GROMACS .gro file of N, CA and C in nm:
model
  303
    1GLY      N    1  -2.790   0.189   5.611
    1GLY     CA    2  -2.903   0.365   5.549
    1GLY      C    3  -2.846   0.444   5.484
    2GLN      N    4  -2.716   0.495   5.546
    2GLN     CA    5  -2.671   0.631   5.430
    2GLN      C    6  -2.582   0.582   5.264
    3THR      N    7  -2.593   0.466   5.216
    3THR     CA    8  -2.568   0.328   5.149
    3THR      C    9  -2.661   0.405   5.064
    4TYR      N   10  -2.748   0.338   5.109
    4TYR     CA   11  -2.874   0.313   4.989
    4TYR      C   12  -2.894   0.507   4.989
    5ASN      N   13  -2.941   0.606   5.060
    5ASN     CA   14  -2.959   0.735   5.048
    5ASN      C   15  -2.848   0.807   4.958
    6ASN      N   16  -2.711   0.737   4.994
    6ASN     CA   17  -2.607   0.780   4.889
    6ASN      C   18  -2.625   0.757   4.722
    7ILE      N   19  -2.706   0.681   4.752
    7ILE     CA   20  -2.749   0.581   4.605
    7ILE      C   21  -2.835   0.673   4.530
    8GLY      N   22  -2.931   0.755   4.633
    8GLY     CA   23  -3.023   0.735   4.579
    8GLY      C   24  -2.929   0.901   4.529
    9SER      N   25  -2.876   0.931   4.558
    9SER     CA   26  -2.846   1.045   4.551
    9SER      C   27  -2.754   1.055   4.361
   10ALA      N   28  -2.700   0.946   4.390
   10ALA     CA   29  -2.679   0.954   4.201
   10ALA      C   30  -2.730   0.905   4.149
   11TYR      N   31  -2.867   0.878   4.140
   11TYR     CA   32  -2.951   0.816   4.057
   11TYR      C   33  -3.030   0.927   4.019
   12ARG      N   34  -3.040   1.034   4.173
   12ARG     CA   35  -3.078   1.162   4.060
   12ARG      C   36  -3.030   1.247   4.059
   13ALA      N   37  -2.877   1.203   4.107
   13ALA     CA   38  -2.772   1.319   4.003
   13ALA      C   39  -2.775   1.270   3.801
   14LEU      N   40  -2.863   1.185   3.824
   14LEU     CA   41  -2.827   1.123   3.713
   14LEU      C   42  -2.968   1.175   3.623
   15GLY      N   43  -3.112   1.150   3.641
   15GLY     CA   44  -3.220   1.189   3.534
   15GLY      C   45  -3.255   1.083   3.631
   16ASP      N   46  -3.255   0.936   3.679
   16ASP     CA   47  -3.340   0.841   3.728
   16ASP      C   48  -3.418   0.876   3.828
   17HIS      N   49  -3.546   0.905   3.813
   17HIS     CA   50  -3.639   0.899   3.974
   17HIS      C   51  -3.597   0.810   4.059
   18GLN      N   52  -3.699   0.720   3.916
   18GLN     CA   53  -3.796   0.583   4.000
   18GLN      C   54  -3.664   0.567   4.094
   19ASN      N   55  -3.538   0.553   4.003
   19ASN     CA   56  -3.429   0.453   4.106
   19ASN      C   57  -3.416   0.503   4.296
   20ALA      N   58  -3.378   0.702   4.259
   20ALA     CA   59  -3.361   0.718   4.307
   20ALA      C   60  -3.459   0.739   4.429
   21ILE      N   61  -3.611   0.747   4.395
   21ILE     CA   62  -3.706   0.718   4.518
   21ILE      C   63  -3.729   0.595   4.605
   22LYS      N   64  -3.652   0.487   4.477
   22LYS     CA   65  -3.634   0.337   4.551
   22LYS      C   66  -3.548   0.307   4.586
   23HIS      N   67  -3.388   0.425   4.636
   23HIS     CA   68  -3.362   0.396   4.702
   23HIS      C   69  -3.343   0.440   4.871
   24TYR      N   70  -3.377   0.584   4.818
   24TYR     CA   71  -3.404   0.652   4.884
   24TYR      C   72  -3.513   0.597   5.014
   25LYS      N   73  -3.631   0.555   4.919
   25LYS     CA   74  -3.735   0.429   5.032
   25LYS      C   75  -3.670   0.360   5.126
   26LEU      N   76  -3.557   0.260   5.094
   26LEU     CA   77  -3.488   0.137   5.170
   26LEU      C   78  -3.407   0.231   5.244
   27SER      N   79  -3.366   0.347   5.240
   27SER     CA   80  -3.227   0.386   5.348
   27SER      C   81  -3.284   0.396   5.455
   28LEU      N   82  -3.457   0.468   5.432
   28LEU     CA   83  -3.599   0.521   5.501
   28LEU      C   84  -3.605   0.456   5.622
   29GLU      N   85  -3.636   0.290   5.515
   29GLU     CA   86  -3.722   0.176   5.576
   29GLU      C   87  -3.618   0.114   5.699
   30ILE      N   88  -3.473   0.150   5.647
   30ILE     CA   89  -3.331   0.057   5.727
   30ILE      C   90  -3.298   0.180   5.846
   31LYS      N   91  -3.322   0.390   5.790
   31LYS     CA   92  -3.294   0.394   5.916
   31LYS      C   93  -3.417   0.367   5.973
   32SER      N   94  -3.523   0.359   5.988
   32SER     CA   95  -3.576   0.387   6.068
   32SER      C   96  -3.615   0.262   6.145
   33LYS      N   97  -3.558   0.202   6.074
   33LYS     CA   98  -3.583   0.099   6.200
   33LYS      C   99  -3.402   0.072   6.340
   34VAL      N  100  -3.306   0.157   6.298
   34VAL     CA  101  -3.203   0.174   6.376
   34VAL      C  102  -3.230   0.320   6.473
   35LEU      N  103  -3.279   0.352   6.381
   35LEU     CA  104  -3.268   0.488   6.509
   35LEU      C  105  -3.382   0.600   6.545
   36SER      N  106  -3.427   0.670   6.623
   36SER     CA  107  -3.515   0.793   6.663
   36SER      C  108  -3.540   0.854   6.555
   37SER      N  109  -3.654   0.779   6.624
   37SER     CA  110  -3.811   0.846   6.456
   37SER      C  111  -3.825   1.051   6.377
   38GLN      N  112  -3.689   1.074   6.479
   38GLN     CA  113  -3.673   1.200   6.485
   38GLN      C  114  -3.527   1.227   6.472
   39HIS      N  115  -3.477   1.144   6.403
   39HIS     CA  116  -3.315   1.203   6.396
   39HIS      C  117  -3.331   1.234   6.233
   40LEU      N  118  -3.201   1.358   6.270
   40LEU     CA  119  -3.183   1.448   6.136
   40LEU      C  120  -3.229   1.350   6.047
   41LEU      N  121  -3.111   1.210   6.029
   41LEU     CA  122  -3.073   1.094   5.858
   41LEU      C  123  -3.174   1.088   5.822
   42ILE      N  124  -3.284   1.124   5.940
   42ILE     CA  125  -3.423   1.019   5.915
   42ILE      C  126  -3.545   1.188   5.790
   43ALA      N  127  -3.537   1.322   5.854
   43ALA     CA  128  -3.526   1.432   5.819
   43ALA      C  129  -3.445   1.480   5.650
   44SER      N  130  -3.282   1.406   5.612
   44SER     CA  131  -3.282   1.421   5.595
   44SER      C  132  -3.285   1.384   5.403
   45THR      N  133  -3.335   1.250   5.460
   45THR     CA  134  -3.381   1.173   5.347
   45THR      C  135  -3.493   1.136   5.312
   46LEU      N  136  -3.590   1.176   5.421
   46LEU     CA  137  -3.707   1.266   5.369
   46LEU      C  138  -3.725   1.347   5.274
   47SER      N  139  -3.690   1.503   5.280
   47SER     CA  140  -3.686   1.651   5.199
   47SER      C  141  -3.594   1.523   5.073
   48ASN      N  142  -3.504   1.454   5.102
   48ASN     CA  143  -3.468   1.356   4.964
   48ASN      C  144  -3.570   1.398   4.913
   49ILE      N  145  -3.635   1.332   4.931
   49ILE     CA  146  -3.750   1.238   4.885
   49ILE      C  147  -3.817   1.319   4.823
   50GLY      N  148  -3.863   1.431   4.892
   50GLY     CA  149  -3.953   1.566   4.865
   50GLY      C  150  -3.910   1.614   4.701
   51GLY      N  151  -3.752   1.651   4.775
   51GLY     CA  152  -3.737   1.677   4.680
   51GLY      C  153  -3.766   1.647   4.486
   52VAL      N  154  -3.715   1.449   4.476
   52VAL     CA  155  -3.783   1.404   4.328
   52VAL      C  156  -3.937   1.420   4.278
   53TYR      N  157  -3.963   1.385   4.460
   53TYR     CA  158  -4.142   1.381   4.369
   53TYR      C  159  -4.114   1.564   4.336
   54GLU      N  160  -4.081   1.674   4.370
   54GLU     CA  161  -4.069   1.793   4.293
   54GLU      C  162  -4.000   1.783   4.155
   55GLU      N  163  -3.939   1.689   4.160
   55GLU     CA  164  -3.906   1.734   4.017
   55GLU      C  165  -3.960   1.652   3.922
   56ILE      N  166  -4.040   1.599   3.991
   56ILE     CA  167  -4.111   1.445   3.859
   56ILE      C  168  -4.255   1.517   3.847
   57GLN      N  169  -4.252   1.716   3.934
   57GLN     CA  170  -4.363   1.721   3.898
   57GLN      C  171  -4.503   1.671   3.937
   58GLU      N  172  -4.477   1.556   4.072
   58GLU     CA  173  -4.587   1.564   4.157
   58GLU      C  174  -4.547   1.602   4.352
   59PHE      N  175  -4.635   1.672   4.294
   59PHE     CA  176  -4.653   1.794   4.437
   59PHE      C  177  -4.667   1.777   4.496
   60LYS      N  178  -4.815   1.710   4.506
   60LYS     CA  179  -4.936   1.597   4.658
   60LYS      C  180  -4.784   1.620   4.683
   61GLN      N  181  -4.707   1.477   4.719
   61GLN     CA  182  -4.617   1.390   4.703
   61GLN      C  183  -4.509   1.482   4.808
   62ALA      N  184  -4.453   1.564   4.652
   62ALA     CA  185  -4.319   1.654   4.726
   62ALA      C  186  -4.343   1.740   4.856
   63LEU      N  187  -4.470   1.766   4.881
   63LEU     CA  188  -4.505   1.805   4.991
   63LEU      C  189  -4.515   1.725   5.120
   64LEU      N  190  -4.577   1.647   5.098
   64LEU     CA  191  -4.557   1.528   5.261
   64LEU      C  192  -4.455   1.494   5.269
   65PHE      N  193  -4.328   1.459   5.160
   65PHE     CA  194  -4.220   1.427   5.276
   65PHE      C  195  -4.175   1.542   5.288
   66TYR      N  196  -4.184   1.678   5.262
   66TYR     CA  197  -4.145   1.772   5.279
   66TYR      C  198  -4.208   1.879   5.461
   67GLU      N  199  -4.287   1.829   5.461
   67GLU     CA  200  -4.386   1.848   5.596
   67GLU      C  201  -4.309   1.694   5.686
   68ARG      N  202  -4.256   1.643   5.663
   68ARG     CA  203  -4.270   1.491   5.737
   68ARG      C  204  -4.114   1.526   5.789
   69ALA      N  205  -4.074   1.571   5.711
   69ALA     CA  206  -3.905   1.628   5.692
   69ALA      C  207  -3.915   1.677   5.836
   70ALA      N  208  -3.955   1.867   5.805
   70ALA     CA  209  -3.966   2.003   5.812
   70ALA      C  210  -4.043   1.987   6.031
   71ALA      N  211  -4.130   1.899   6.027
   71ALA     CA  212  -4.186   1.785   6.132
   71ALA      C  213  -4.031   1.820   6.257
   72ILE      N  214  -3.918   1.743   6.229
   72ILE     CA  215  -3.868   1.628   6.233
   72ILE      C  216  -3.732   1.723   6.235
   73TYR      N  217  -3.692   1.859   6.189
   73TYR     CA  218  -3.604   2.017   6.199
   73TYR      C  219  -3.695   2.090   6.328
   74ARG      N  220  -3.851   2.121   6.347
   74ARG     CA  221  -3.878   2.132   6.409
   74ARG      C  222  -3.861   2.081   6.515
   75GLN      N  223  -3.851   2.030   6.615
   75GLN     CA  224  -3.825   1.963   6.741
   75GLN      C  225  -3.693   1.950   6.680
   76ARG      N  226  -3.599   1.917   6.676
   76ARG     CA  227  -3.442   1.935   6.666
   76ARG      C  228  -3.385   2.004   6.664
   77LEU      N  229  -3.436   2.086   6.584
   77LEU     CA  230  -3.259   2.218   6.497
   77LEU      C  231  -3.320   2.374   6.575
   78PRO      N  232  -3.293   2.485   6.581
   78PRO     CA  233  -3.291   2.557   6.665
   78PRO      C  234  -3.341   2.691   6.490
   79PRO      N  235  -3.474   2.749   6.512
   79PRO     CA  236  -3.506   2.814   6.335
   79PRO      C  237  -3.411   2.900   6.230
   80THR      N  238  -3.332   2.975   6.291
   80THR     CA  239  -3.178   2.970   6.265
   80THR      C  240  -3.146   2.895   6.160
   81HIS      N  241  -3.072   2.740   6.173
   81HIS     CA  242  -3.014   2.675   6.155
   81HIS      C  243  -3.103   2.671   5.972
   82THR      N  244  -3.003   2.643   5.842
   82THR     CA  245  -3.018   2.654   5.758
   82THR      C  246  -3.178   2.522   5.721
   83ASP      N  247  -3.144   2.439   5.726
   83ASP     CA  248  -3.194   2.348   5.704
   83ASP      C  249  -3.355   2.371   5.752
   84TYR      N  250  -3.358   2.360   5.916
   84TYR     CA  251  -3.471   2.459   5.937
   84TYR      C  252  -3.545   2.536   5.865
   85GLN      N  253  -3.399   2.610   5.805
   85GLN     CA  254  -3.494   2.729   5.675
   85GLN      C  255  -3.576   2.649   5.574
   86ARG      N  256  -3.454   2.563   5.502
   86ARG     CA  257  -3.452   2.546   5.362
   86ARG      C  258  -3.591   2.407   5.346
   87SER      N  259  -3.643   2.401   5.430
   87SER     CA  260  -3.738   2.318   5.441
   87SER      C  261  -3.855   2.383   5.407
   88GLN      N  262  -3.879   2.495   5.558
   88GLN     CA  263  -3.972   2.588   5.536
   88GLN      C  264  -3.985   2.658   5.393
   89THR      N  265  -3.879   2.654   5.335
   89THR     CA  266  -3.895   2.689   5.186
   89THR      C  267  -3.937   2.589   5.121
   90ASP      N  268  -3.909   2.493   5.119
   90ASP     CA  269  -3.940   2.417   5.044
   90ASP      C  270  -4.098   2.334   5.041
   91ILE      N  271  -4.165   2.385   5.103
   91ILE     CA  272  -4.301   2.399   5.197
   91ILE      C  273  -4.376   2.500   5.125
   92ARG      N  274  -4.316   2.561   5.132
   92ARG     CA  275  -4.371   2.721   5.073
   92ARG      C  276  -4.374   2.753   4.895
   93ARG      N  277  -4.238   2.618   4.917
   93ARG     CA  278  -4.231   2.659   4.720
   93ARG      C  279  -4.328   2.559   4.670
   94VAL      N  280  -4.328   2.433   4.739
   94VAL     CA  281  -4.435   2.354   4.671
   94VAL      C  282  -4.609   2.375   4.674
   95SER      N  283  -4.633   2.456   4.822
   95SER     CA  284  -4.765   2.493   4.827
   95SER      C  285  -4.736   2.634   4.746
   96ASP      N  286  -4.684   2.691   4.716
   96ASP     CA  287  -4.721   2.769   4.574
   96ASP      C  288  -4.739   2.735   4.483
   97LYS      N  289  -4.671   2.614   4.381
   97LYS     CA  290  -4.679   2.536   4.266
   97LYS      C  291  -4.815   2.443   4.269
   98LEU      N  292  -4.857   2.381   4.433
   98LEU     CA  293  -4.999   2.357   4.430
   98LEU      C  294  -5.069   2.396   4.323
   99LYS      N  295  -5.095   2.577   4.423
   99LYS     CA  296  -5.201   2.627   4.479
   99LYS      C  297  -5.284   2.700   4.304
  100SER      N  298  -5.055   2.688   4.235
  100SER     CA  299  -5.164   2.759   4.053
  100SER      C  300  -5.137   2.622   3.978
  101ASN      N  301  -5.114   2.535   3.979
  101ASN     CA  302  -5.182   2.480   3.937
  101ASN      C  303  -5.290   2.470   3.922
   0.00000   0.00000   0.00000
């Protein structure tokens, strides 16, 4: 699962958003089968998918994935953790973009 996540990140860095999403979703599928639904690696992949959707300006989809990631971070991490804080920032930023569109 993590290998597909890394491949997704490579495609994302190359600007190939469709292949990035495809590989992130493959990663998520595998991780969901072998890890707890509240595992931090699942949250990380959800956040990555949200990031790609944000980059291609599909803000509703981005927000859905960011919110799913944030729900895991809220359960598993203290509010002072950087991943927790970043997830909250991601949600606010995309929510603001949705309001301005």
